[in-house]
Amino acid sequence: MKLILDTADTTAIRYYNDYLALDGVTTNPTIITKSGKPYVDVLKEIVEILDEDQALYVQAVSEDYEGIVEDAKWLSTLGKKNIYIKIPVTNEGLKAIKTVHKLGIKILATAIYSMDQAYLAMHAGADALAPYVNRMCYYGNGVDEVINMQTIIDNYGYNTEIVAASFKNASQVRELMLNGIGACTVPVDVMAQLFNNENTNNAVKEFTANWEKTYGKKTLR
Ligand code: E4P
């Protein structure tokens, strides 16, 4: 499964990029405003942190068809080869997905709350789909809905990847991993839940204490 960080906090991006094999970073307008910095500066900083293979997912801000297409064209010039333009699956967004796809720009169809939207977006040319797992849980079982989306992709052989988004806890991610979902983008607090395990830290402390007690030093040499 691809593991993506859902934040514009460049300190967190640097930290997790140092420790983990991150596949990319997702942002949305709300996430970028939380950084408190000018949005162009933030985006350029993220582009600098990521290497060529790591994906950056940036969202169009306009709501109308023409504006979304213009946003997509502009964002695709940010200097990142592996960039996906996030387009929310509104009616205008669906129309824009068709056009942006024809321009050869990669698209992550986002703010997906239903299987119908997932199908319409991939059929219009979206390369990836971002269903909002936790937000869908307000209306039903968000995890099951994502698994159903994967079934549609597999049934018809679409070349579309699910980048599941909107997580509130690590168990939602685990359930998707168990069901073979291609990618999850997780916020910093959920990444911390996946990353830290005090039991492992305590096991290592015990190994080191026993080693030191017997050999009088912590190292091998
Ligand atoms: C991805 O970038 C999505 O926009 C994001 O995961 C939405 O998360 P939220 O439901 O916590 O706002």
PDB file of C-alpha atoms and ligand atoms in Angstrom:
ATOM      1  CA  MET A   1       0.000   0.000   0.000  1.00  0.00           C
ATOM      2  CA  LYS A   2       1.230   3.484  -0.793  1.00  0.00           C
ATOM      3  CA  LEU A   3       1.587   5.634   2.316  1.00  0.00           C
ATOM      4  CA  ILE A   4       0.970   9.345   1.896  1.00  0.00           C
ATOM      5  CA  LEU A   5       1.075  12.197   4.411  1.00  0.00           C
ATOM      6  CA  ASP A   6      -1.969  14.480   4.468  1.00  0.00           C
ATOM      7  CA  THR A   7      -0.516  17.798   5.586  1.00  0.00           C
ATOM      8  CA  ALA A   8       1.152  21.046   4.506  1.00  0.00           C
ATOM      9  CA  ASP A   9       3.175  21.197   7.726  1.00  0.00           C
ATOM     10  CA  THR A  10       6.655  21.195   6.221  1.00  0.00           C
ATOM     11  CA  THR A  11       8.323  20.325   9.541  1.00  0.00           C
ATOM     12  CA  ALA A  12       6.176  17.184   9.764  1.00  0.00           C
ATOM     13  CA  ILE A  13       6.797  16.379   6.089  1.00  0.00           C
ATOM     14  CA  ARG A  14      10.579  16.623   6.607  1.00  0.00           C
ATOM     15  CA  TYR A  15      10.392  14.491   9.772  1.00  0.00           C
ATOM     16  CA  TYR A  16       8.319  11.641   8.358  1.00  0.00           C
ATOM     17  CA  ASN A  17      10.105  11.788   5.013  1.00  0.00           C
ATOM     18  CA  ASP A  18      13.337  11.230   6.928  1.00  0.00           C
ATOM     19  CA  TYR A  19      12.079   8.168   8.830  1.00  0.00           C
ATOM     20  CA  LEU A  20       9.549   6.573   6.477  1.00  0.00           C
ATOM     21  CA  ALA A  21       9.270   5.598   2.823  1.00  0.00           C
ATOM     22  CA  LEU A  22       6.598   8.166   2.052  1.00  0.00           C
ATOM     23  CA  ASP A  23       5.007   7.930  -1.381  1.00  0.00           C
ATOM     24  CA  GLY A  24       3.875  11.530  -1.378  1.00  0.00           C
ATOM     25  CA  VAL A  25       1.987  14.373   0.235  1.00  0.00           C
ATOM     26  CA  THR A  26      -1.636  15.443  -0.131  1.00  0.00           C
ATOM     27  CA  THR A  27      -2.980  18.885   0.588  1.00  0.00           C
ATOM     28  CA  ASN A  28      -6.283  20.642   0.261  1.00  0.00           C
ATOM     29  CA  PRO A  29      -7.149  24.351   0.605  1.00  0.00           C
ATOM     30  CA  THR A  30      -7.994  23.982   4.323  1.00  0.00           C
ATOM     31  CA  ILE A  31      -4.763  22.102   5.025  1.00  0.00           C
ATOM     32  CA  ILE A  32      -2.713  24.782   3.248  1.00  0.00           C
ATOM     33  CA  THR A  33      -4.386  27.666   5.112  1.00  0.00           C
ATOM     34  CA  LYS A  34      -3.520  25.907   8.404  1.00  0.00           C
ATOM     35  CA  SER A  35       0.188  26.336   7.548  1.00  0.00           C
ATOM     36  CA  GLY A  36      -0.266  30.104   8.028  1.00  0.00           C
ATOM     37  CA  LYS A  37       2.136  30.801   5.147  1.00  0.00           C
ATOM     38  CA  PRO A  38       1.562  32.157   1.621  1.00  0.00           C
ATOM     39  CA  TYR A  39       0.291  29.177  -0.369  1.00  0.00           C
ATOM     40  CA  VAL A  40       2.842  29.466  -3.176  1.00  0.00           C
ATOM     41  CA  ASP A  41       5.690  29.428  -0.635  1.00  0.00           C
ATOM     42  CA  VAL A  42       4.269  26.318   1.045  1.00  0.00           C
ATOM     43  CA  LEU A  43       3.797  24.472  -2.227  1.00  0.00           C
ATOM     44  CA  LYS A  44       7.305  25.331  -3.427  1.00  0.00           C
ATOM     45  CA  GLU A  45       8.770  24.199  -0.098  1.00  0.00           C
ATOM     46  CA  ILE A  46       6.965  20.862  -0.356  1.00  0.00           C
ATOM     47  CA  VAL A  47       8.160  20.451  -3.958  1.00  0.00           C
ATOM     48  CA  GLU A  48      11.741  20.983  -2.717  1.00  0.00           C
ATOM     49  CA  ILE A  49      11.396  18.426   0.079  1.00  0.00           C
ATOM     50  CA  LEU A  50       9.990  15.651  -2.113  1.00  0.00           C
ATOM     51  CA  ASP A  51      12.076  13.793  -4.637  1.00  0.00           C
ATOM     52  CA  GLU A  52      11.042  13.180  -8.241  1.00  0.00           C
ATOM     53  CA  ASP A  53       9.238   9.907  -7.555  1.00  0.00           C
ATOM     54  CA  GLN A  54       7.208  11.114  -4.620  1.00  0.00           C
ATOM     55  CA  ALA A  55       3.792  12.432  -5.573  1.00  0.00           C
ATOM     56  CA  LEU A  56       2.331  15.802  -4.649  1.00  0.00           C
ATOM     57  CA  TYR A  57      -1.440  16.174  -4.715  1.00  0.00           C
ATOM     58  CA  VAL A  58      -2.661  19.792  -4.862  1.00  0.00           C
ATOM     59  CA  GLN A  59      -6.253  20.893  -5.120  1.00  0.00           C
ATOM     60  CA  ALA A  60      -7.950  23.299  -7.515  1.00  0.00           C
ATOM     61  CA  VAL A  61      -9.640  26.114  -5.597  1.00  0.00           C
ATOM     62  CA  SER A  62     -12.097  27.424  -8.186  1.00  0.00           C
ATOM     63  CA  GLU A  63     -15.605  25.986  -8.157  1.00  0.00           C
ATOM     64  CA  ASP A  64     -16.626  26.553 -11.772  1.00  0.00           C
ATOM     65  CA  TYR A  65     -15.536  24.463 -14.756  1.00  0.00           C
ATOM     66  CA  GLU A  66     -13.368  27.127 -16.437  1.00  0.00           C
ATOM     67  CA  GLY A  67     -11.694  28.092 -13.147  1.00  0.00           C
ATOM     68  CA  ILE A  68     -10.913  24.480 -12.220  1.00  0.00           C
ATOM     69  CA  VAL A  69      -9.316  23.873 -15.630  1.00  0.00           C
ATOM     70  CA  GLU A  70      -7.228  27.057 -15.285  1.00  0.00           C
ATOM     71  CA  ASP A  71      -6.194  26.105 -11.726  1.00  0.00           C
ATOM     72  CA  ALA A  72      -5.160  22.667 -12.977  1.00  0.00           C
ATOM     73  CA  LYS A  73      -3.051  24.141 -15.774  1.00  0.00           C
ATOM     74  CA  TRP A  74      -1.357  26.572 -13.367  1.00  0.00           C
ATOM     75  CA  LEU A  75      -0.707  24.019 -10.621  1.00  0.00           C
ATOM     76  CA  SER A  76       0.811  21.622 -13.135  1.00  0.00           C
ATOM     77  CA  THR A  77       3.575  24.188 -13.767  1.00  0.00           C
ATOM     78  CA  LEU A  78       4.783  24.101 -10.155  1.00  0.00           C
ATOM     79  CA  GLY A  79       7.887  22.224 -11.212  1.00  0.00           C
ATOM     80  CA  LYS A  80       6.932  18.812  -9.855  1.00  0.00           C
ATOM     81  CA  LYS A  81       6.847  15.980 -12.381  1.00  0.00           C
ATOM     82  CA  ASN A  82       4.787  13.642 -10.222  1.00  0.00           C
ATOM     83  CA  ILE A  83       1.940  16.036  -9.485  1.00  0.00           C
ATOM     84  CA  TYR A  84      -1.751  15.215  -9.304  1.00  0.00           C
ATOM     85  CA  ILE A  85      -4.389  17.920  -9.430  1.00  0.00           C
ATOM     86  CA  LYS A  86      -7.131  17.270  -6.931  1.00  0.00           C
ATOM     87  CA  ILE A  87     -10.536  18.059  -8.355  1.00  0.00           C
ATOM     88  CA  PRO A  88     -13.597  17.725  -6.098  1.00  0.00           C
ATOM     89  CA  VAL A  89     -16.325  15.598  -7.680  1.00  0.00           C
ATOM     90  CA  THR A  90     -18.959  18.311  -7.943  1.00  0.00           C
ATOM     91  CA  ASN A  91     -20.943  18.608 -11.191  1.00  0.00           C
ATOM     92  CA  GLU A  92     -18.509  21.291 -12.388  1.00  0.00           C
ATOM     93  CA  GLY A  93     -15.614  19.173 -11.182  1.00  0.00           C
ATOM     94  CA  LEU A  94     -16.746  16.174 -13.218  1.00  0.00           C
ATOM     95  CA  LYS A  95     -16.898  18.299 -16.337  1.00  0.00           C
ATOM     96  CA  ALA A  96     -13.418  19.651 -15.580  1.00  0.00           C
ATOM     97  CA  ILE A  97     -12.033  16.137 -15.004  1.00  0.00           C
ATOM     98  CA  LYS A  98     -12.872  15.227 -18.609  1.00  0.00           C
ATOM     99  CA  THR A  99     -11.030  18.281 -19.947  1.00  0.00           C
ATOM    100  CA  VAL A 100      -8.031  18.132 -17.600  1.00  0.00           C
ATOM    101  CA  HIS A 101      -7.618  14.435 -18.411  1.00  0.00           C
ATOM    102  CA  LYS A 102      -7.483  15.261 -22.137  1.00  0.00           C
ATOM    103  CA  LEU A 103      -4.742  17.822 -21.381  1.00  0.00           C
ATOM    104  CA  GLY A 104      -2.615  14.949 -20.046  1.00  0.00           C
ATOM    105  CA  ILE A 105      -2.588  16.265 -16.465  1.00  0.00           C
ATOM    106  CA  LYS A 106      -2.902  13.635 -13.721  1.00  0.00           C
ATOM    107  CA  ILE A 107      -6.038  13.910 -11.607  1.00  0.00           C
ATOM    108  CA  LEU A 108      -7.011  12.820  -8.126  1.00  0.00           C
ATOM    109  CA  ALA A 109     -10.792  13.109  -7.948  1.00  0.00           C
ATOM    110  CA  THR A 110     -11.497  14.147  -4.384  1.00  0.00           C
ATOM    111  CA  ALA A 111     -14.203  14.774  -1.781  1.00  0.00           C
ATOM    112  CA  ILE A 112     -15.833  11.496  -2.811  1.00  0.00           C
ATOM    113  CA  TYR A 113     -18.720  10.398  -0.596  1.00  0.00           C
ATOM    114  CA  SER A 114     -20.311   7.649  -2.728  1.00  0.00           C
ATOM    115  CA  MET A 115     -19.638   4.771  -5.120  1.00  0.00           C
ATOM    116  CA  ASP A 116     -21.602   6.632  -7.800  1.00  0.00           C
ATOM    117  CA  GLN A 117     -19.210   9.587  -7.641  1.00  0.00           C
ATOM    118  CA  ALA A 118     -16.231   7.217  -7.680  1.00  0.00           C
ATOM    119  CA  TYR A 119     -17.542   5.534 -10.822  1.00  0.00           C
ATOM    120  CA  LEU A 120     -18.386   8.820 -12.608  1.00  0.00           C
ATOM    121  CA  ALA A 121     -14.968  10.295 -11.812  1.00  0.00           C
ATOM    122  CA  MET A 122     -12.966   7.289 -13.005  1.00  0.00           C
ATOM    123  CA  HIS A 123     -15.129   7.010 -16.098  1.00  0.00           C
ATOM    124  CA  ALA A 124     -14.397  10.694 -16.835  1.00  0.00           C
ATOM    125  CA  GLY A 125     -10.652  10.011 -16.692  1.00  0.00           C
ATOM    126  CA  ALA A 126      -9.516  10.454 -13.086  1.00  0.00           C
ATOM    127  CA  ASP A 127      -6.255   8.626 -12.404  1.00  0.00           C
ATOM    128  CA  ALA A 128      -6.985   8.302  -8.711  1.00  0.00           C
ATOM    129  CA  LEU A 129      -9.933   8.612  -6.346  1.00  0.00           C
ATOM    130  CA  ALA A 130      -9.974  10.074  -2.839  1.00  0.00           C
ATOM    131  CA  PRO A 131     -12.975   8.768  -0.913  1.00  0.00           C
ATOM    132  CA  TYR A 132     -13.443  10.505   2.444  1.00  0.00           C
ATOM    133  CA  VAL A 133     -13.405   7.509   4.773  1.00  0.00           C
ATOM    134  CA  ASN A 134     -14.168   9.150   8.099  1.00  0.00           C
ATOM    135  CA  ARG A 135     -16.639  11.666   6.688  1.00  0.00           C
ATOM    136  CA  MET A 136     -18.519   8.803   4.986  1.00  0.00           C
ATOM    137  CA  CYS A 137     -18.803   7.186   8.418  1.00  0.00           C
ATOM    138  CA  TYR A 138     -21.298   9.965   9.332  1.00  0.00           C
ATOM    139  CA  TYR A 139     -23.700   8.336   6.855  1.00  0.00           C
ATOM    140  CA  GLY A 140     -22.790   4.633   6.982  1.00  0.00           C
ATOM    141  CA  ASN A 141     -19.670   2.459   6.920  1.00  0.00           C
ATOM    142  CA  GLY A 142     -16.944   4.481   5.188  1.00  0.00           C
ATOM    143  CA  VAL A 143     -14.496   1.589   5.114  1.00  0.00           C
ATOM    144  CA  ASP A 144     -16.985  -0.764   3.409  1.00  0.00           C
ATOM    145  CA  GLU A 145     -17.843   1.942   0.891  1.00  0.00           C
ATOM    146  CA  VAL A 146     -14.159   2.220  -0.110  1.00  0.00           C
ATOM    147  CA  ILE A 147     -13.910  -1.564  -0.460  1.00  0.00           C
ATOM    148  CA  ASN A 148     -16.976  -1.452  -2.744  1.00  0.00           C
ATOM    149  CA  MET A 149     -15.267   1.226  -4.875  1.00  0.00           C
ATOM    150  CA  GLN A 150     -12.284  -1.111  -5.271  1.00  0.00           C
ATOM    151  CA  THR A 151     -14.686  -3.848  -6.416  1.00  0.00           C
ATOM    152  CA  ILE A 152     -16.037  -1.562  -9.173  1.00  0.00           C
ATOM    153  CA  ILE A 153     -12.480  -0.797 -10.320  1.00  0.00           C
ATOM    154  CA  ASP A 154     -11.638  -4.507 -10.401  1.00  0.00           C
ATOM    155  CA  ASN A 155     -14.943  -5.540 -12.040  1.00  0.00           C
ATOM    156  CA  TYR A 156     -14.383  -3.285 -15.026  1.00  0.00           C
ATOM    157  CA  GLY A 157     -10.604  -3.170 -15.105  1.00  0.00           C
ATOM    158  CA  TYR A 158     -10.273   0.598 -14.706  1.00  0.00           C
ATOM    159  CA  ASN A 159      -6.703   1.767 -14.360  1.00  0.00           C
ATOM    160  CA  THR A 160      -7.600   3.923 -11.363  1.00  0.00           C
ATOM    161  CA  GLU A 161      -6.046   3.954  -7.911  1.00  0.00           C
ATOM    162  CA  ILE A 162      -7.828   4.594  -4.645  1.00  0.00           C
ATOM    163  CA  VAL A 163      -6.057   7.103  -2.414  1.00  0.00           C
ATOM    164  CA  ALA A 164      -8.282   6.793   0.638  1.00  0.00           C
ATOM    165  CA  ALA A 165      -8.424  10.036   2.646  1.00  0.00           C
ATOM    166  CA  SER A 166     -10.038  11.624   5.693  1.00  0.00           C
ATOM    167  CA  PHE A 167      -8.849   9.349   8.493  1.00  0.00           C
ATOM    168  CA  LYS A 168      -9.394   9.847  12.189  1.00  0.00           C
ATOM    169  CA  ASN A 169      -7.647   6.747  13.523  1.00  0.00           C
ATOM    170  CA  ALA A 170      -5.195   4.014  12.581  1.00  0.00           C
ATOM    171  CA  SER A 171      -7.754   1.198  12.721  1.00  0.00           C
ATOM    172  CA  GLN A 172      -9.517   2.696   9.666  1.00  0.00           C
ATOM    173  CA  VAL A 173      -6.183   2.436   7.824  1.00  0.00           C
ATOM    174  CA  ARG A 174      -5.632  -1.140   9.022  1.00  0.00           C
ATOM    175  CA  GLU A 175      -9.026  -2.241   7.714  1.00  0.00           C
ATOM    176  CA  LEU A 176      -8.203  -0.841   4.282  1.00  0.00           C
ATOM    177  CA  MET A 177      -4.768  -2.501   4.302  1.00  0.00           C
ATOM    178  CA  LEU A 178      -6.440  -5.835   5.063  1.00  0.00           C
ATOM    179  CA  ASN A 179      -8.608  -5.317   1.995  1.00  0.00           C
ATOM    180  CA  GLY A 180      -5.813  -4.412  -0.406  1.00  0.00           C
ATOM    181  CA  ILE A 181      -6.598  -0.739  -0.978  1.00  0.00           C
ATOM    182  CA  GLY A 182      -3.819   0.867  -3.052  1.00  0.00           C
ATOM    183  CA  ALA A 183      -3.039   3.979  -1.026  1.00  0.00           C
ATOM    184  CA  CYS A 184      -3.966   5.823   2.148  1.00  0.00           C
ATOM    185  CA  THR A 185      -3.226   9.450   2.908  1.00  0.00           C
ATOM    186  CA  VAL A 186      -3.139  10.047   6.620  1.00  0.00           C
ATOM    187  CA  PRO A 187      -2.869  13.160   8.787  1.00  0.00           C
ATOM    188  CA  VAL A 188       0.099  13.632  11.103  1.00  0.00           C
ATOM    189  CA  ASP A 189      -1.684  12.358  14.241  1.00  0.00           C
ATOM    190  CA  VAL A 190      -2.724   9.113  12.524  1.00  0.00           C
ATOM    191  CA  MET A 191       0.791   8.684  11.078  1.00  0.00           C
ATOM    192  CA  ALA A 192       2.106   8.966  14.649  1.00  0.00           C
ATOM    193  CA  GLN A 193      -0.260   6.159  15.716  1.00  0.00           C
ATOM    194  CA  LEU A 194       1.064   3.922  12.902  1.00  0.00           C
ATOM    195  CA  PHE A 195       4.694   4.846  13.601  1.00  0.00           C
ATOM    196  CA  ASN A 196       5.185   4.763  17.370  1.00  0.00           C
ATOM    197  CA  ASN A 197       5.001   1.569  19.356  1.00  0.00           C
ATOM    198  CA  GLU A 198       6.063   1.850  23.000  1.00  0.00           C
ATOM    199  CA  ASN A 199       6.235  -1.948  23.339  1.00  0.00           C
ATOM    200  CA  THR A 200       9.038  -2.036  20.757  1.00  0.00           C
ATOM    201  CA  ASN A 201      10.847   0.845  22.474  1.00  0.00           C
ATOM    202  CA  ASN A 202      10.578  -0.958  25.821  1.00  0.00           C
ATOM    203  CA  ALA A 203      11.818  -4.234  24.298  1.00  0.00           C
ATOM    204  CA  VAL A 204      14.915  -2.441  22.963  1.00  0.00           C
ATOM    205  CA  LYS A 205      15.558  -0.803  26.365  1.00  0.00           C
ATOM    206  CA  GLU A 206      15.491  -4.272  27.949  1.00  0.00           C
ATOM    207  CA  PHE A 207      17.915  -5.688  25.316  1.00  0.00           C
ATOM    208  CA  THR A 208      20.305  -2.780  25.880  1.00  0.00           C
ATOM    209  CA  ALA A 209      20.128  -3.003  29.681  1.00  0.00           C
ATOM    210  CA  ASN A 210      20.961  -6.731  29.629  1.00  0.00           C
ATOM    211  CA  TRP A 211      23.805  -6.185  27.133  1.00  0.00           C
ATOM    212  CA  GLU A 212      25.281  -3.375  29.207  1.00  0.00           C
ATOM    213  CA  LYS A 213      24.977  -5.386  32.437  1.00  0.00           C
ATOM    214  CA  THR A 214      26.917  -8.317  30.943  1.00  0.00           C
ATOM    215  CA  TYR A 215      29.466  -6.564  28.678  1.00  0.00           C
ATOM    216  CA  GLY A 216      29.730  -3.151  30.367  1.00  0.00           C
ATOM    217  CA  LYS A 217      28.994  -1.200  27.199  1.00  0.00           C
ATOM    218  CA  LYS A 218      26.055  -0.476  24.923  1.00  0.00           C
ATOM    219  CA  THR A 219      27.756  -1.096  21.567  1.00  0.00           C
ATOM    220  CA  LEU A 220      29.060  -4.181  19.741  1.00  0.00           C
ATOM    221  CA  ARG A 221      32.586  -2.807  19.231  1.00  0.00           C
TER     222      ARG A 221
HETATM  223  C1  E4P B   1      -7.063  14.811   1.492  1.00  0.00           C
HETATM  224  O1  E4P B   1      -6.213  15.637   1.312  1.00  0.00           O
HETATM  225  C2  E4P B   1      -8.402  15.149   2.013  1.00  0.00           C
HETATM  226  O2  E4P B   1      -8.749  16.397   1.549  1.00  0.00           O
HETATM  227  C3  E4P B   1      -8.410  15.090   3.522  1.00  0.00           C
HETATM  228  O3  E4P B   1      -7.939  13.831   3.928  1.00  0.00           O
HETATM  229  C4  E4P B   1      -9.761  15.383   4.141  1.00  0.00           C
HETATM  230  O4  E4P B   1      -9.653  15.144   5.528  1.00  0.00           O
HETATM  231  P1  E4P B   1     -10.717  15.664   6.597  1.00  0.00           P
HETATM  232  O5  E4P B   1     -11.994  14.899   6.400  1.00  0.00           O
HETATM  233  O6  E4P B   1     -10.089  15.383   7.918  1.00  0.00           O
HETATM  234  O7  E4P B   1     -10.908  17.132   6.363  1.00  0.00           O
END
